[in-house]
XYZ file of C-alpha atoms in Angstrom:
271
model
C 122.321 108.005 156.710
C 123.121 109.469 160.242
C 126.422 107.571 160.399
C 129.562 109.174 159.193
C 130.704 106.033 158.824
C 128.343 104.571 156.375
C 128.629 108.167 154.389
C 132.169 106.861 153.985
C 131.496 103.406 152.889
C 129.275 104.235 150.600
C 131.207 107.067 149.124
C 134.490 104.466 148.732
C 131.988 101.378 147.252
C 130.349 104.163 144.720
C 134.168 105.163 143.477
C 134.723 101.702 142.724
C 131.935 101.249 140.555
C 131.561 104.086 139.054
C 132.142 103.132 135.648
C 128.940 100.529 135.804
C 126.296 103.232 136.553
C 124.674 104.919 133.099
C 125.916 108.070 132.267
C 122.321 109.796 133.646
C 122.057 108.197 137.213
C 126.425 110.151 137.708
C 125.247 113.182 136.444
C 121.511 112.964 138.454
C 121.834 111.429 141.396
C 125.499 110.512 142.238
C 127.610 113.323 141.449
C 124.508 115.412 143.662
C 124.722 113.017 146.619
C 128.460 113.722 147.085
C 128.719 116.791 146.885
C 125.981 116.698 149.506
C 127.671 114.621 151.739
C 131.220 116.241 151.595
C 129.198 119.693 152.473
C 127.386 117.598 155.368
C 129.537 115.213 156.854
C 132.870 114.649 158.509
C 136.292 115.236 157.531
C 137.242 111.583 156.367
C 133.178 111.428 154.830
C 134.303 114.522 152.565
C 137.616 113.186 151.876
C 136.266 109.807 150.403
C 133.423 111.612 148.324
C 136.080 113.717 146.757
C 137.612 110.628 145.495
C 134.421 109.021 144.587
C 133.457 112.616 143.086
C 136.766 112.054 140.769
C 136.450 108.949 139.556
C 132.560 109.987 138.844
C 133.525 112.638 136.642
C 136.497 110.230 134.367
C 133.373 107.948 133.845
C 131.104 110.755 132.192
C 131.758 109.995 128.414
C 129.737 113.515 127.357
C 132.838 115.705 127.786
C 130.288 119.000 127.895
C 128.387 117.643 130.848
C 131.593 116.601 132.730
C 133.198 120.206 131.902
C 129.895 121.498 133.590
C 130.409 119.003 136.834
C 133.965 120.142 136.645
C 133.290 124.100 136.637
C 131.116 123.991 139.680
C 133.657 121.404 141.656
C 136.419 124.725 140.527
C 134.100 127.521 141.261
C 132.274 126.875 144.296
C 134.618 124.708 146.106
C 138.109 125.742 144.913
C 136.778 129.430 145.690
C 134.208 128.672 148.241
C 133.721 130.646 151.255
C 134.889 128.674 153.669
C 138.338 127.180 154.230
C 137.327 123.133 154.646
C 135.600 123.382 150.531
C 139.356 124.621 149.147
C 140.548 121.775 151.076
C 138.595 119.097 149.796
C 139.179 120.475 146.103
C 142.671 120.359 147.136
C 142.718 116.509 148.391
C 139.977 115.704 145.376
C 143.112 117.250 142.808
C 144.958 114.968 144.152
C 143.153 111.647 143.736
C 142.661 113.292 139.892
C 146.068 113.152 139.695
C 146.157 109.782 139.898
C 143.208 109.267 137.673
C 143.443 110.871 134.376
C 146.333 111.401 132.010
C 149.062 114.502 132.883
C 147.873 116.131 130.041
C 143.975 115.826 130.782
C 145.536 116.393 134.865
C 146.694 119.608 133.659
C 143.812 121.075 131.327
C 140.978 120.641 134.173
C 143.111 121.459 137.315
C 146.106 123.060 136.902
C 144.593 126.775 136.586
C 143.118 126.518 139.856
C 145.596 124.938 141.411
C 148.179 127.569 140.687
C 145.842 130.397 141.457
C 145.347 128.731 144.982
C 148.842 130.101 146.200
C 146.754 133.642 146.958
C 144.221 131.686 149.283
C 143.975 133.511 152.658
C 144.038 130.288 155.248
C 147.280 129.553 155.720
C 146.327 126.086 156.262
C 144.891 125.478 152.864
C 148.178 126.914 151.160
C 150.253 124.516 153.355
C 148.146 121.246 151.920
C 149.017 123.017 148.697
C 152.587 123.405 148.927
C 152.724 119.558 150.074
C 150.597 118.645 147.121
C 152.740 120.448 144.903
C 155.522 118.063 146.162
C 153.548 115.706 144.457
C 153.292 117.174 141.411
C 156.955 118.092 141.311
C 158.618 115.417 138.843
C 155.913 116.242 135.873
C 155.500 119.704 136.614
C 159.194 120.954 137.657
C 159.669 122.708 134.205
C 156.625 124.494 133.995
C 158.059 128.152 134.136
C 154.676 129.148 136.668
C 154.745 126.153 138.928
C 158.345 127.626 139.212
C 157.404 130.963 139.872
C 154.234 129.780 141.805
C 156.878 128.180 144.330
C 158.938 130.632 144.626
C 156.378 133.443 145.738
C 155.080 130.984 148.803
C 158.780 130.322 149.467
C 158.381 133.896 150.586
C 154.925 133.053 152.664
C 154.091 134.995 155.210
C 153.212 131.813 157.756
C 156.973 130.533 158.817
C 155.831 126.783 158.001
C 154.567 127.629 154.271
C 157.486 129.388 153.239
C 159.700 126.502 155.178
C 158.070 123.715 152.901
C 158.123 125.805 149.830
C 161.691 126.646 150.228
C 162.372 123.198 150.704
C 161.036 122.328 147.444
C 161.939 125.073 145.283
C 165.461 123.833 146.455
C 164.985 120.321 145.867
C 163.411 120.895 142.360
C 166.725 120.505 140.149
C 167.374 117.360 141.458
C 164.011 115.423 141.003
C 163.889 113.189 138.463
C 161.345 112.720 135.097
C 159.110 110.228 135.174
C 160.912 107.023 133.449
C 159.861 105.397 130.840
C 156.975 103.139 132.963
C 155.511 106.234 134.015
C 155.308 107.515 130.568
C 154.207 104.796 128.856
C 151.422 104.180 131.174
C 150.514 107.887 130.703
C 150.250 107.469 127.406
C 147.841 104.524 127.535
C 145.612 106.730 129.999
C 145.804 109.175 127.325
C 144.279 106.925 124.624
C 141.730 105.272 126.755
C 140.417 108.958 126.967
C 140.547 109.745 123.550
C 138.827 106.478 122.866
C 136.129 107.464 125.769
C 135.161 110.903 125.971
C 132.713 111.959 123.366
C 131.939 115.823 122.316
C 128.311 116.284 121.469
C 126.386 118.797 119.455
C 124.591 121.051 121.452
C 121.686 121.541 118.181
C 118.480 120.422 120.971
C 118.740 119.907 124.564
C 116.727 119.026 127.174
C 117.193 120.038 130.842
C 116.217 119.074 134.194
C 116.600 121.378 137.778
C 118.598 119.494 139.997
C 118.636 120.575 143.950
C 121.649 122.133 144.316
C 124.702 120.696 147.144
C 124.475 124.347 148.549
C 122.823 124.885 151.725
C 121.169 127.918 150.164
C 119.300 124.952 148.128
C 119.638 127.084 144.303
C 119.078 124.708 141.933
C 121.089 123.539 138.540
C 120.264 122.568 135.419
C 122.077 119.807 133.973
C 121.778 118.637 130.047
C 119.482 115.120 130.558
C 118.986 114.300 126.860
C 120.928 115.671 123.775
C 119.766 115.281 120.151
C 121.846 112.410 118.399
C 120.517 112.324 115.273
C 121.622 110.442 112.628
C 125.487 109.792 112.248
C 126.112 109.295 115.752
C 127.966 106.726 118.291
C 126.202 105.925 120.881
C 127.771 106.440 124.160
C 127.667 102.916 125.041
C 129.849 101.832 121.814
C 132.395 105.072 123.256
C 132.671 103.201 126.813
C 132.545 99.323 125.435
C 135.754 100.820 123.576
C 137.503 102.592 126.242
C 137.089 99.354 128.913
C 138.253 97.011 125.528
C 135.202 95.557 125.183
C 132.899 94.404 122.222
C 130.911 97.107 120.795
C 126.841 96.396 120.706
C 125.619 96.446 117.025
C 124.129 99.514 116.524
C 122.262 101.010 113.877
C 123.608 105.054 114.009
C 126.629 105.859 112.591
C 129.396 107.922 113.988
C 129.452 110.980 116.451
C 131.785 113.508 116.583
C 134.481 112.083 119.053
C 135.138 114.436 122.515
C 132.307 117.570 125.302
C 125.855 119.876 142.192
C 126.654 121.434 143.555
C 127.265 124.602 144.901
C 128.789 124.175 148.729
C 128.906 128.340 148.526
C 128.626 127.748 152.418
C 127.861 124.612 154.983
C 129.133 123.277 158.340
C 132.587 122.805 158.453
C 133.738 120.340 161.003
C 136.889 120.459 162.982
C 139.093 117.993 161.326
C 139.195 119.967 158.165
C-alpha cells in the first residue's frame, strides 16, 4: 500500500471490526501489520493504527497473549529510541482510555504513563501534560499523578511547566465523574470480566512472527494452548461479553481471566 491514505483507511475500517476477526488472525497478522505501518507511515497513518492497535488488543479474550501484545506496545514504543514511538504510545493511551474500564485503564497504562514525565523531548512531555488533563477528573486523587504534576510544573521547557501549573492549579476544582460516568464504567468493567479468559500455560505451541522493528528480530507469540478438559471455549467467553447466545459446546469450564518492536524507524515530520 504506497498510499498513506489507504494505510489510514484501512487502519480506521480494521478498528471497527475488530471484534469479528478470530482471536489468531489479531494476534498473527493484525496486531503485526500495525505496528508496521505506524513505524512506516505518516503521522495521521500512525495515529489511526494506534487506535486500531487498541481496540485490537480489548478484543484478545486470552488475557496472557494480550499482556504479551501489551508489554512490547510499553517497552519498545513507550521507551523507544526515538521521540515520534513515545508519541504514538502517548495518543494510543489515550484512545485506551476511552476503551476499557478505569480500573483495567489504570493496571495496563498508568505505570508508564507516570514514568513518562522523565522523557527527554520536551515535546513528548507536553502531549503528556495535555493528556493528563484528560485524565484529571478520575485520576485527581491519586497521591503520584499529584506529585507527577507537580514535578513538570517545575519543567525545564517554559510551555511544560506553564500547562502543568495550570493544571496542578485547576485540580481541586474538577469534578468526579457523576453517576453516568460511573455506571457506564462499571458495565465496561463486567463486560471484561465476562470476556477476558486466563489460560493455563501446561503445553504451548509457538510460532516466530517478523518483528515491526526495522532491525527485523523476530517474536514468538503463543498460537495454540492446551485446553483440555474442563474448559470454555473462547468463543462461549466472547458470545457472552457481546450478549449473545453461547454455541453448545461439549468442554466444560476454563479458568476465567491471561509485534512489534519499533526499537528504531523513520520518523516523519508531523510527529
Amino acid at each position: 500500500m504506497d498510499s498513506w491514505r489507504t494505510q489510514e483507511l484501512l487502519a480506521t475500517e480494521l478498528k471497527k471490526c475488530a471484534h469479528l476477526i478470530p482471536q489468531e488472525m489479531l494476534c498473527e497478522h493484525v496486531a503485526p501489520l500495525l505496528f508496521q505501518m505506524a513505524r512506516e507511515s505518516t503521522y495521521l497513518v500512525r495515529r489511526a493504527s494506534m487506535q486500531s492497535l487498541i481496540h485490537v488488543i480489548r478484543y484478545i479474550p486470552d488475557v496472557r497473549r494480550r499482556n504479551h501484545i501489551l508489554k512490547h506496545f510499553r517497552t519498545e514504543w513507550a521507551r523507544g529510541k526515538v521521540y515520534w514511538t513515545r508519541l504514538a504510545f502517548i495518543d494510543g493511551a489515550q484512545c485506551a482510555y476511552h476503551v476499557f474500564s478505569s480500573k483495567l485503564f489504570a493496571e495496563m497504562f498508568k505505570e508508564e504513563v507516570l514514568e513518562m514525565m522523565n522523557d527527554p523531548v520536551p515535546n513528548v512531555r507536553l502531549r503528556l501534560v495535555r493528556f493528563f488533563s484528560v485524565l484529571a477528573p478520575n485520576w485527581k486523587e491519586y497521591s503520584e499523578f499529584q506529585a507527577t504534576i507537580s514535578r513538570l510544573a517545575e519543567d525545564v521547557d517554559r510551555q511544560v511547566a506553564k500547562d502543568a501549573k495550570e493544571l496542578l492549579d485547576a485540580l481541586p476544582g474538577l469534578e468526579r465523574p457523576g453517576p453516568n460516568q460511573l455506571l457506564d464504567d462499571m458495565k465496561l468493567e463486567e463486560a471484561e470480566l465476562l470476556f477476558f479468559v486466563n489460560r493455563s500455560s501446561k503445553k504451548k505451541k509457538t510460532t516466530k512472527l517478523p518483528s515491526a522493528s526495522a532491525q527485523g528480530d523476530n517474536l514468538d507469540i503463543s498460537t495454540k494452548d492446551s485446553y483440555g478438559d474442563g474448559t470454555r471455549t473462547i468463543a462461549d467467553a466472547a458470545a457472552a461479553s457481546l450478549q449473545l447466545p453461547q454455541a453448545e459446546s461439549t468442554s466444560k469450564e476454563i479458568i476465567p481471566r491471561d509485534a512489534l518492536s519499533p526499537s528504531s524507524g523513520k520518523a516523519d515530520p508531523q510527529g
